[in-house]
Coordinates of C-alpha atoms and ligand atoms in Angstrom, one line a residue:
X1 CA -35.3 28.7 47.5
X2 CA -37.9 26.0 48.7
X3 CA -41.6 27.7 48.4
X4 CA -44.5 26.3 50.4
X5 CA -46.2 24.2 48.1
X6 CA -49.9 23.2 48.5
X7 CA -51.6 20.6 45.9
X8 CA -55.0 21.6 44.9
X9 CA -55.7 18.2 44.6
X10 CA -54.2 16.0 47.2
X11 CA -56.9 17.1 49.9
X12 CA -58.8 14.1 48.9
X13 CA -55.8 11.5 49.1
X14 CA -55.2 11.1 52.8
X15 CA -51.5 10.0 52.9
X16 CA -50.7 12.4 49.7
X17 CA -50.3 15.7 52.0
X18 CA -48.9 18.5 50.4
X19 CA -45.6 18.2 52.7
X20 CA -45.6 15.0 51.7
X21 CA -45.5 15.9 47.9
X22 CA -43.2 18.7 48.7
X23 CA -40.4 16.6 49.9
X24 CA -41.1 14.2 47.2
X25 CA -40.3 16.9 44.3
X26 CA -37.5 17.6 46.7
X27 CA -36.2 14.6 46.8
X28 CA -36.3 14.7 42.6
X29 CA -32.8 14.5 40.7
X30 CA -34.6 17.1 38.2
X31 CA -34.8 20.2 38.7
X32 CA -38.2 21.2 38.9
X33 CA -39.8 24.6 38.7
X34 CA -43.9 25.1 38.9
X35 CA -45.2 28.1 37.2
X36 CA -49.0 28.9 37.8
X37 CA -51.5 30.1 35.1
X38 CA -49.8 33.6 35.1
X39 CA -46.5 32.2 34.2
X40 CA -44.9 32.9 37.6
X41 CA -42.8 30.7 39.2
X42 CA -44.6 29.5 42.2
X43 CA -41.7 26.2 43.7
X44 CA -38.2 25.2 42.5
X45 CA -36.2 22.5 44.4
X46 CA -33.0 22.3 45.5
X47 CA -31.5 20.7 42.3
X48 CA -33.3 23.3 40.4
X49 CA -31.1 25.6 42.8
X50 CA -27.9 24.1 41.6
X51 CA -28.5 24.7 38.3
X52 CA -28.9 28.2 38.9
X53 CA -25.6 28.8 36.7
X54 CA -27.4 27.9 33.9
X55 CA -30.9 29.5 34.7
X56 CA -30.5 33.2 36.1
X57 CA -32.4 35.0 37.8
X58 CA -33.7 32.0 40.0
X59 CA -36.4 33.5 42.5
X60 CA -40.5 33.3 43.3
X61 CA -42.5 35.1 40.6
X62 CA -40.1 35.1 37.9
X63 CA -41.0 34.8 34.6
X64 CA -39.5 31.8 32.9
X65 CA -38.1 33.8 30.0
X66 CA -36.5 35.6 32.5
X67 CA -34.7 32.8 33.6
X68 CA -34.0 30.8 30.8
X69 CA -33.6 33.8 28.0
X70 CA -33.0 36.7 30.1
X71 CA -35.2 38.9 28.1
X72 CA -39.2 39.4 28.7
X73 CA -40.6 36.9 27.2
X74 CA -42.1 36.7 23.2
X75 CA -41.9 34.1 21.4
X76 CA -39.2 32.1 23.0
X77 CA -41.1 31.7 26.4
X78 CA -41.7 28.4 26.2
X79 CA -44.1 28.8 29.6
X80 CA -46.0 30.8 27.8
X81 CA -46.0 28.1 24.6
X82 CA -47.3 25.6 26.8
X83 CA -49.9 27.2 28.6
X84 CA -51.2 28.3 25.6
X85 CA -51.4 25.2 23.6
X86 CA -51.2 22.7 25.9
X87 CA -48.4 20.8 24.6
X88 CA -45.3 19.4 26.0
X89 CA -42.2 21.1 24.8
X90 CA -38.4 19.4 25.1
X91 CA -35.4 21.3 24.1
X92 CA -31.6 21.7 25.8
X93 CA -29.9 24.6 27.0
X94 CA -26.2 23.8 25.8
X95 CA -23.5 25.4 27.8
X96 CA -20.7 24.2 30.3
X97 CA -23.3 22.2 32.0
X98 CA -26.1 21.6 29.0
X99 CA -29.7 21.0 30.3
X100 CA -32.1 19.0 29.3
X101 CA -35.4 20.9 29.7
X102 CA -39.2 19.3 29.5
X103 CA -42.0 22.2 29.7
X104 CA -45.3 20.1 31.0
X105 CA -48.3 21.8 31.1
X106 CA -50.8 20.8 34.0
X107 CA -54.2 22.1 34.7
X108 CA -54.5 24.1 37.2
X109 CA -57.6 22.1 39.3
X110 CA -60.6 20.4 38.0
X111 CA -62.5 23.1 37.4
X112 CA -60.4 25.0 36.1
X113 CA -59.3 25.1 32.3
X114 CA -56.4 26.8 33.3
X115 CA -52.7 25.7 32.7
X116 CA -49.9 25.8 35.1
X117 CA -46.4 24.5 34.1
X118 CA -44.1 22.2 35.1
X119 CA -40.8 22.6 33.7
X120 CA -38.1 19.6 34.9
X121 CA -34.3 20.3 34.6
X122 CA -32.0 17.1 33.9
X123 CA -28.2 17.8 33.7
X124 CA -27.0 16.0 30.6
X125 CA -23.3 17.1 31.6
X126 CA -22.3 13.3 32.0
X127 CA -24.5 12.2 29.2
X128 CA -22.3 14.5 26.6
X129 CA -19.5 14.0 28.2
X130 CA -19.5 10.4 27.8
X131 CA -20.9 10.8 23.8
X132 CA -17.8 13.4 23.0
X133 CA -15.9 10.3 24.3
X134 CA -17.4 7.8 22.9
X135 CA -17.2 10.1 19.8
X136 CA -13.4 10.7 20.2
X137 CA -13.2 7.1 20.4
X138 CA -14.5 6.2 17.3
X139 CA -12.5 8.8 15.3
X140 CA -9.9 7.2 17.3
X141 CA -10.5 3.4 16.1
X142 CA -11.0 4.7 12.4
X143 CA -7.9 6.4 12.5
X144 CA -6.5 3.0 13.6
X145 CA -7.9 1.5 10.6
X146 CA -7.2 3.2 8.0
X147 CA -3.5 4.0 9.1
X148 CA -3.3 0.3 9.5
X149 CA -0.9 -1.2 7.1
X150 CA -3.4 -3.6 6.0
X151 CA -6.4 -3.4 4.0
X152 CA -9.2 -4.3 6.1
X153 CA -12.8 -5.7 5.3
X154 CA -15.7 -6.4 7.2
X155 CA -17.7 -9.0 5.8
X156 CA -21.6 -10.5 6.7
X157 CA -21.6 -14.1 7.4
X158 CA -22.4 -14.4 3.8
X159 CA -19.0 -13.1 3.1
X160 CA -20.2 -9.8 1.9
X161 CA -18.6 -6.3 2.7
X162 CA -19.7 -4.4 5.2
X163 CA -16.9 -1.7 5.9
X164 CA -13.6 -1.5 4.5
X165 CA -10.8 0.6 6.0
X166 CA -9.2 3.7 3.6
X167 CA -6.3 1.0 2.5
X168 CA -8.7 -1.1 0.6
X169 CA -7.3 -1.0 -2.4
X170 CA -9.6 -3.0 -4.4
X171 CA -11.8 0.0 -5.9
X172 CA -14.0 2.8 -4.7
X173 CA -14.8 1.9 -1.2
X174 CA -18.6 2.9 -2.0
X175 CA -18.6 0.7 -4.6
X176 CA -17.3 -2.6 -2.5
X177 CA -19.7 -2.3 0.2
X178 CA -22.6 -5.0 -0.4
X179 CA -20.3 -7.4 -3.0
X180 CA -18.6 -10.3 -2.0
X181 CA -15.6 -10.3 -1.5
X182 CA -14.2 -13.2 -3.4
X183 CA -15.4 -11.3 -6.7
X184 CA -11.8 -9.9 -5.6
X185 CA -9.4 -12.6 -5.3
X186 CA -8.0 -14.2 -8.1
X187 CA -9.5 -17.3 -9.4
X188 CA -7.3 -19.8 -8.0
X189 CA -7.3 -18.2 -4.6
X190 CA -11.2 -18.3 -4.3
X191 CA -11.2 -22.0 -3.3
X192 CA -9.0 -20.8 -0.1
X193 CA -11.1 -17.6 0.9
X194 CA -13.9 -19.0 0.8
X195 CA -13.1 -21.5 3.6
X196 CA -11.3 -19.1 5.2
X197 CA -14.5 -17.6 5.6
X198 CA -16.7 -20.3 6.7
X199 CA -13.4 -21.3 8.9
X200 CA -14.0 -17.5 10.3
X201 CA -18.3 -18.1 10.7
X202 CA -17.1 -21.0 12.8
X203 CA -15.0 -19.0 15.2
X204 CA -11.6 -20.3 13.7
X205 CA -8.5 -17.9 12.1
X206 CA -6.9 -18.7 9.1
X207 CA -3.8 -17.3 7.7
X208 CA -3.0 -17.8 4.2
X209 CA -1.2 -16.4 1.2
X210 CA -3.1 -15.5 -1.9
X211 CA -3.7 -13.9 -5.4
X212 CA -6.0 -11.1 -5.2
X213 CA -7.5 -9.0 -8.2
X214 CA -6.5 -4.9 -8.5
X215 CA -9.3 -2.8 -10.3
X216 CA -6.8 -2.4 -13.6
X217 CA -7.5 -6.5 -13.4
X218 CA -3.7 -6.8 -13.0
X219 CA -2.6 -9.7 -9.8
X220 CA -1.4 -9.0 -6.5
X221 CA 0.4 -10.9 -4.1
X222 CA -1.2 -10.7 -0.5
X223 CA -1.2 -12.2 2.6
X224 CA -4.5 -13.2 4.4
X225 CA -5.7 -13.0 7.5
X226 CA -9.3 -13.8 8.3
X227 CA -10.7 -13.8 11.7
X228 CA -14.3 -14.1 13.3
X229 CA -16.0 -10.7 14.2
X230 CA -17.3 -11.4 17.8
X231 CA -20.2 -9.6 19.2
X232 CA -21.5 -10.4 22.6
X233 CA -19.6 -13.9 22.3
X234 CA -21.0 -14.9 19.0
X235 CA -19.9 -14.4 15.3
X236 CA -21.1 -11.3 14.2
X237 CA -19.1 -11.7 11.1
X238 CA -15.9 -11.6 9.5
X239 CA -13.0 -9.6 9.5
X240 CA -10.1 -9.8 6.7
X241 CA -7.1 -8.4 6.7
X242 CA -5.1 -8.2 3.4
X243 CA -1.4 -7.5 3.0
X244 CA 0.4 -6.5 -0.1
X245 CA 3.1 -8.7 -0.5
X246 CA 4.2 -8.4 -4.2
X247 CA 7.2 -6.0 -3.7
X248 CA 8.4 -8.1 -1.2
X249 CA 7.8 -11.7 -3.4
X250 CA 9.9 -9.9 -6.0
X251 CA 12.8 -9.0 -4.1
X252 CA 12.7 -12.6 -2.3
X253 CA 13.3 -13.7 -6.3
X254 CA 15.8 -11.6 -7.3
X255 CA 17.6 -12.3 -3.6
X256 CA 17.0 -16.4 -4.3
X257 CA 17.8 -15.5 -8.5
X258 CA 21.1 -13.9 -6.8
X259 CA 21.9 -16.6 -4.5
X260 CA 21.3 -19.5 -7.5
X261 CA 23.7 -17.3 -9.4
X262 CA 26.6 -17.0 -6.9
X263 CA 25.8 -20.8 -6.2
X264 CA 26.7 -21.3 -9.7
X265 CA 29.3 -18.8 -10.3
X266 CA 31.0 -20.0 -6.8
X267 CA 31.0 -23.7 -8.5
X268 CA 32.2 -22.6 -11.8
X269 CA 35.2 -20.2 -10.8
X270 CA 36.3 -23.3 -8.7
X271 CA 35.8 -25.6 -11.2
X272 CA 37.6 -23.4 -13.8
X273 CA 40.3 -22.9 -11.0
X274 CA 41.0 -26.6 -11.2
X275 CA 41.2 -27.1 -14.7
X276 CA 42.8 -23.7 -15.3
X277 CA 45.8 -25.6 -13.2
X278 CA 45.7 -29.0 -15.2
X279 CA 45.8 -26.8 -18.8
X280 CA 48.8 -25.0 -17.1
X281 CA 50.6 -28.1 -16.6
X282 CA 49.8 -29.7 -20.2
X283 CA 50.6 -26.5 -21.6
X284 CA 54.0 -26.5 -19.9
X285 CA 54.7 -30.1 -20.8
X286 CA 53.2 -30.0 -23.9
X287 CA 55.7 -26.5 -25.0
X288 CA 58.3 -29.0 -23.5
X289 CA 58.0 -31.8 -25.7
X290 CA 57.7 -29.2 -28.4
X291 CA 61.5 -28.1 -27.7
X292 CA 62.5 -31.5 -27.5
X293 CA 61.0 -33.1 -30.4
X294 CA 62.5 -32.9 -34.6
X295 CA 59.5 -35.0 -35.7
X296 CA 57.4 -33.1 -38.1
X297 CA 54.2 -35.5 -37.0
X298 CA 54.6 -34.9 -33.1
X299 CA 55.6 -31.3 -33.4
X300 CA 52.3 -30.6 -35.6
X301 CA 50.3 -32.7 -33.0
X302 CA 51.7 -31.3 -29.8
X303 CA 50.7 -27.4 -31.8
X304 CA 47.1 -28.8 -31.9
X305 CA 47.5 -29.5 -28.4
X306 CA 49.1 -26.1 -27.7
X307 CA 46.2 -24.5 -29.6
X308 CA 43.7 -26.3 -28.4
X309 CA 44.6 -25.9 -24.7
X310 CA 45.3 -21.8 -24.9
X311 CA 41.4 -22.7 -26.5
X312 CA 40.1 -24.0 -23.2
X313 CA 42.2 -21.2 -21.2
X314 CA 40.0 -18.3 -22.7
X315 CA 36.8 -20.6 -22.1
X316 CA 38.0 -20.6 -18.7
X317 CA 38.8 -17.3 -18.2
X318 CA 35.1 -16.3 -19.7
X319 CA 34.3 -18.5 -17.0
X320 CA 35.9 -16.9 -14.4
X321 CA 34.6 -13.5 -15.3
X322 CA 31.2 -14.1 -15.3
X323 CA 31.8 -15.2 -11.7
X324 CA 33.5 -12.5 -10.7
X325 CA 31.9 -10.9 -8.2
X326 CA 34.3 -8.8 -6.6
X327 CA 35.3 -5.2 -7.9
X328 CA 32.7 -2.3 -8.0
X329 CA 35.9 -0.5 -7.2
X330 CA 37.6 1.2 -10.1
X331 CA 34.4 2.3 -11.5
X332 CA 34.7 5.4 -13.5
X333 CA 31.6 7.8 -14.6
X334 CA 30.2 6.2 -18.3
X335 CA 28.2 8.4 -20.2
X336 CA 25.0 6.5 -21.6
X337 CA 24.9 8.3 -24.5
X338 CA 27.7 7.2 -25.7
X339 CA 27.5 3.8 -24.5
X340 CA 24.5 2.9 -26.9
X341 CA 25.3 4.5 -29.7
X342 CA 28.7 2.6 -29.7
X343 CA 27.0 -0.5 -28.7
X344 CA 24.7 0.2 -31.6
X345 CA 27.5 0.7 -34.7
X346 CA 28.8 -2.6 -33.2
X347 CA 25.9 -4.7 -33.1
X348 CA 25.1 -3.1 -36.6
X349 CA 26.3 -6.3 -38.8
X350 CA 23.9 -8.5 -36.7
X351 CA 21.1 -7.1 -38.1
X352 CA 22.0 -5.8 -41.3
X353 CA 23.2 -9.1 -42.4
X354 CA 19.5 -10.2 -42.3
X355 CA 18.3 -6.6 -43.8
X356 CA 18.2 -8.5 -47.2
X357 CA 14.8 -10.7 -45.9
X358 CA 13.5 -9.2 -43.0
X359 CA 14.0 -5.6 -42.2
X360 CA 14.7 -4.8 -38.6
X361 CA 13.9 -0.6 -38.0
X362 CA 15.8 0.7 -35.3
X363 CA 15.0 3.6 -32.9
X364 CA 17.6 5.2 -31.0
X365 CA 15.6 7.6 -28.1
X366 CA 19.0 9.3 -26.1
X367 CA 18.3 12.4 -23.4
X368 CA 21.7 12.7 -22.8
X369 CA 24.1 13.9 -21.0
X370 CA 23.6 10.9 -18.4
X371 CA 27.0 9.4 -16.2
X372 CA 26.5 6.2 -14.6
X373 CA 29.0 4.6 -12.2
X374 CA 30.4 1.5 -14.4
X375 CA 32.6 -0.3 -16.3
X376 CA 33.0 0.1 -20.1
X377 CA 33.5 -3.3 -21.4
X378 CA 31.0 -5.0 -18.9
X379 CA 28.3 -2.7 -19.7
X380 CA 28.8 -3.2 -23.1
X381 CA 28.2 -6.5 -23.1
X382 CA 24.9 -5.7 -21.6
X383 CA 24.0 -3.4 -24.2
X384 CA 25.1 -6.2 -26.8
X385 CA 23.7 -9.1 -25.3
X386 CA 20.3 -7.3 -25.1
X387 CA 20.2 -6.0 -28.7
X388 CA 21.4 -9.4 -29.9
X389 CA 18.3 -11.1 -28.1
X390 CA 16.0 -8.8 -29.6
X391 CA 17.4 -9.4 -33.3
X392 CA 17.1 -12.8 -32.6
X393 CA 13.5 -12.6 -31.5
X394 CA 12.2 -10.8 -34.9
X395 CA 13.5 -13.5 -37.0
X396 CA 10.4 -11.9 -39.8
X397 CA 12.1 -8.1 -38.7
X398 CA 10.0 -5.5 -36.9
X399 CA 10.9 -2.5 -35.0
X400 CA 13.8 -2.5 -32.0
X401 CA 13.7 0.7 -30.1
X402 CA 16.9 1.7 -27.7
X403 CA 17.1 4.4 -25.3
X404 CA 18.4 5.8 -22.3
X405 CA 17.4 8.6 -19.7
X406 CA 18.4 10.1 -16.6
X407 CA 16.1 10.0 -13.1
X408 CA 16.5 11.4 -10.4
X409 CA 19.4 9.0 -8.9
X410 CA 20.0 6.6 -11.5
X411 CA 20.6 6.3 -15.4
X412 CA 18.4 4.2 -17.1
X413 CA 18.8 2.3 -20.8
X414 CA 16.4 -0.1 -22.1
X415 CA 16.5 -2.4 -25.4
X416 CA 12.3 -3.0 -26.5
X417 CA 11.4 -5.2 -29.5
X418 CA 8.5 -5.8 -31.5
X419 CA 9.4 -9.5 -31.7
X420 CA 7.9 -12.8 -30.3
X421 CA 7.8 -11.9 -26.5
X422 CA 7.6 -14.7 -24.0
X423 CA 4.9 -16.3 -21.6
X424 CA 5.2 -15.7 -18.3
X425 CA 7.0 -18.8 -17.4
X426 CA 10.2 -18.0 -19.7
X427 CA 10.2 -14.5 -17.8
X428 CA 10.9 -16.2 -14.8
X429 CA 13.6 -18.2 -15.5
X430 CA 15.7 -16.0 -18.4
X431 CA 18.2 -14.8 -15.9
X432 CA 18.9 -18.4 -14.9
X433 CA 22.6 -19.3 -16.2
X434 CA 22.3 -22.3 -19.1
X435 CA 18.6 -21.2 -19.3
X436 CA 18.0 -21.2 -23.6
X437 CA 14.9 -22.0 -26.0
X438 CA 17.4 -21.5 -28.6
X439 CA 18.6 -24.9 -28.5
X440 CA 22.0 -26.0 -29.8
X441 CA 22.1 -21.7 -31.2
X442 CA 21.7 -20.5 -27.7
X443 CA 24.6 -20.6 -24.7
X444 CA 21.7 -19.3 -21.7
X445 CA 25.0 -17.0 -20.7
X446 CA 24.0 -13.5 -22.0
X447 CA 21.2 -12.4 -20.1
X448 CA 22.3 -14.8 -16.4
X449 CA 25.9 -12.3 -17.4
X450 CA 24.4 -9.5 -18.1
X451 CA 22.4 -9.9 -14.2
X452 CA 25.8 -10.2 -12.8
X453 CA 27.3 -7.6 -14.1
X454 CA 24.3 -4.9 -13.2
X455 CA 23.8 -6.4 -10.3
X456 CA 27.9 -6.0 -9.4
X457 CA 27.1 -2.3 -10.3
X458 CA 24.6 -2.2 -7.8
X459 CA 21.7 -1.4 -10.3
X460 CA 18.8 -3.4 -11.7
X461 CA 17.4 -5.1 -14.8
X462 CA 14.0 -7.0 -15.4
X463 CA 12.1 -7.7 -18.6
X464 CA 8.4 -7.0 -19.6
X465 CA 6.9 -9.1 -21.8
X466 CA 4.0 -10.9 -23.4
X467 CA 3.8 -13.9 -26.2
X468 CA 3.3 -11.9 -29.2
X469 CA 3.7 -8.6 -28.2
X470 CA 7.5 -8.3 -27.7
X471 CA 9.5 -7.6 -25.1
X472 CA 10.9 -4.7 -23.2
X473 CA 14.3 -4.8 -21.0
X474 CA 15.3 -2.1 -18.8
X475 CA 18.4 -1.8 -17.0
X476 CA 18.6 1.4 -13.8
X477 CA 22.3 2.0 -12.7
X478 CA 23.3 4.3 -10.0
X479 CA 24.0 7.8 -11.1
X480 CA 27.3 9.3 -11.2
X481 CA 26.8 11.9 -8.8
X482 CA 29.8 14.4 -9.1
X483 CA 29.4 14.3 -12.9
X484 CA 26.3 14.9 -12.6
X485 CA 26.3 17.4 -10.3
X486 CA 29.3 19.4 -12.6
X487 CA 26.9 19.0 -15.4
X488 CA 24.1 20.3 -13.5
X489 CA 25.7 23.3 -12.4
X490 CA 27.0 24.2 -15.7
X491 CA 23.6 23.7 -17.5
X492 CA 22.7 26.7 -15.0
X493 CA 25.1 29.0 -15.6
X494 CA 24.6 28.3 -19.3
X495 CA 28.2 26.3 -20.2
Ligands
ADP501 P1 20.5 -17.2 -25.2 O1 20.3 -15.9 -26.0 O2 21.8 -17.9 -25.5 O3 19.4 -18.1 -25.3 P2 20.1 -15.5 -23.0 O4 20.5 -15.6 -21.5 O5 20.6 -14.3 -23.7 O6 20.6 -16.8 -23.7 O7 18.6 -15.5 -23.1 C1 17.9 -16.6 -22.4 C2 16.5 -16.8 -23.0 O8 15.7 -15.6 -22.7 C3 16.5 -16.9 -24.5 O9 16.7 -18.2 -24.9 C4 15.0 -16.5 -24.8 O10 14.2 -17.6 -24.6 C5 14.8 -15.5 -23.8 N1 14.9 -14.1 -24.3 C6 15.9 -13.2 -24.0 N2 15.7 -12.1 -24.7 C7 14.5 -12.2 -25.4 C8 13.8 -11.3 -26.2 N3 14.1 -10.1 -26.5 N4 12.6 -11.8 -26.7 C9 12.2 -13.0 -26.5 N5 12.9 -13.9 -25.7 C10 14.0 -13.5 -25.1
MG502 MG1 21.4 -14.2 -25.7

């Protein structure tokens, strides 16, 4: 499709010769096409040739719109655009193989205000090949982040944030960008992050475990990882990675709460084990003596003795049933319901008693019909040892609310009271055996017995509570599943 092409003006260059110029737009990567002042094509190169899949119609006195609109021209002929104004025009041509096109005008000669045009053809195939890749790698690395199981933040070395991943769970991630990010770490822990960040300007990684702040204000445990942010081998800035750790904390202190507890138990049963053998033998001697003996004195002393060892056998059989921690089996289906309002009539007296100075309101909340897996008498206990704690803690009365409710795969009951609550430092150590603030009134038994028993009916129990503002237990058991589901079913045929 080469033309002949002769310059106007290179007659007055001596080594510019038209042949000259003519293999030099040959030897263009563009492809170039010359239109003369009547909008014809007058050259086009080889490359322009190979681009003839995008431009149809490629031949010697075409019109451009004919080639690069297929229709006659108007006001999409960009030729004729350029001629007329004189300006230089850029626009693509998107397709398989997208074009970048440049329409140039050029006068015609010297003398001549006429405009030809040159319009240059560069195949931007590559270019958008390699942006739809770089752009399918960057949806690639956000997806990264933000399915990452941490949060992450990108801080300045200023330790302000720059980017956060979707895990951030700190607020609104609008909001965060711009704010430091200490202003989200718990007081105590700001000391720590801080260097951790200037640790991180220096190039160095620190790995720490820390207290950060949720928007409802509430604590967190996390784990932190901060890191320099390289960029071209210098810090850039910081990078933190944050790791909820709270759920796990909590189960590492019920697991460690457990362990003390079978620790203890394990001691105690084998303690009672021992003695339980020494009162057998005083017992039998003691009975012995007792046959033997016509003397009023010894026979009334040897009684005592009698009386006060079958004393320390039932001590030591308490003992060895709070560490029990066998059985599970031989559980039948308790119904909640029931359980509380029993447990209620027989706690009754412990409150009543004080009625007279202080009165103590109960409410009972039951949604029954609930079955739990469980043992009558143990979970009794519970029940009792929780309503007892609450009486005791509204010494100048107050409300004691006691309910229970099904879920979806366990039965629930809980025992709230409008009493003096406890800092958080009592929380944590109520379900330690011998734990009291009761002094010489308080055994520290109830509540480390009542975590054995649930706990030996695979369930759960915690406590929420403030100074002040009572306290709230709650104890989930595992549902009774056929029960429930015979109940179930006869709800829905209307039984
Ligand atoms: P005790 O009742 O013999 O002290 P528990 O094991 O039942 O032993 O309770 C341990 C401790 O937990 C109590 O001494 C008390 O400090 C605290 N506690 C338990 N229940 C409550 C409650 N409802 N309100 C306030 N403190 C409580
Ligand atoms: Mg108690």
């Amino acid at each position: 499709m080469t033309q002949e092409f002769t310059p106007k003006t290179a007659d007055s260059q001596s080594s510019l010769t038209p042949d000259f110029l003519a293999r030099a737009l040959e030897a263009c990567t563009d492809g170039l096409f010359l239109f003369d002042s009547d909008k014809r094509l007058i050259f086009a190169n080889q490359q322009a040739e190979s681009l003839q899949a995008n431009v149809s119609r490629l031949r010697i006195g075409s019109r451009c719109c004919e080639m690069f609109w297929n229709s006659e021209g108007g006001e999409n002929c960009v030729v004729d655009r350029a001629s007329q104004n004189g300006l230089k025009l850029e626009f693509e041509i998107p397709g398989s193989k997208p074009l970048s096109i440049q329409v140039q005008p050029i006068q015609v000669s010297e003398d001549s205000n006429k405009l030809g045009v040159l319009v240059s053809a560069h195949d931007i195939s590559a270019l958008r090949r390699a942006e739809g890749e770089a752009l399918a790698h960057k949806s690639f690395m956000a997806n990264l982040a933000d399915r990452s199981p941490d949060e992450i933040y990108a801080l300045d070395k200023l330790g302000r944030i720059t980017w956060v991943n979707q895990r951030a769970e700190t607020g609104n991630p609008l909001m965060l960008l711009g704010q430091r990010l200490v202003d989200f770490i718990a007081i105590d822990s700001r000391d720590v992050v801080s260097a951790g960040i200037s640790k991180a300007v220096a190039g160095e990684e620190t790995q720490t475990e820390i207290l950060a702040v949720r928007p409802d204000e509430t604590e967190r445990d996390v784990e932190a990882y901060i890191s320099p942010l390289w960029k071209d081998g210098e810090v850039d800035g910081v990078l933190v990675f944050l790791r909820d750790i709270t759920e796990r904390k909590r189960t590492q202190e019920l697991v460690s709460q457990s362990d003390k507890l079978r620790a203890v138990g394990e001691l105690a049963a084998g303690v009672a084990h021992n003695l339980n053998n020494s009162l057998t033998v005083i017992k039998g001697r003691a009975q012995l003596l007792q046959m033997k003996s016509t003397d009023e004195g010894w026979l009334k002393s040897l009684q005592v003795i009698n009386e006060a060892v079958e004393d320390g056998g039932k001590t030591l059989r308490r003992i060895l049933e709070f560490a029990r921690r066998d059985s599970g089996q031989g559980f039948g289906p308790i119904e909640l319901d029931d359980l509380i309002r029993s447990s209620i009539e027989i706690a009754r007296p412990k409150w009543q008693r004080k009625a007279g100075q202080s009165p103590i309101e109960v409410k009972i909340e039951c949604n029954g019909p609930v079955y739990v897996k469980g043992d009558q008498a143990e979970l009794r206990e519970v029940v009792l040892n929780l309503i007892f704690n609450a009486v005791d803690a509204m010494p100048e009365g107050g409300l004691m609310e006691v309910g229970m409710r099904g879920e979806i795969d366990s039965g629930c009951f809980w025992v709230a009271d409008s009493g003096c609550g406890m800092p958080p430092e009592t929380v944590a150590r109520i379900f330690e055996p011998f734990f009291t603030t009761k002094g010489s009134k308080g055994t520290g038994l109830g509540l480390s017995a009542s975590h054995g028993i649930i706990s030996r009916h695979g369930g759960e129990i915690f406590a929420v509570s403030e100074p002040g503002e009572g306290t709230r237990f709650e104890v989930r058991l595992p549902i009774c599943d056929t029960l429930s589901r015979i109940i179930k079913n006869e709800e829905k045929v209307g039984v």
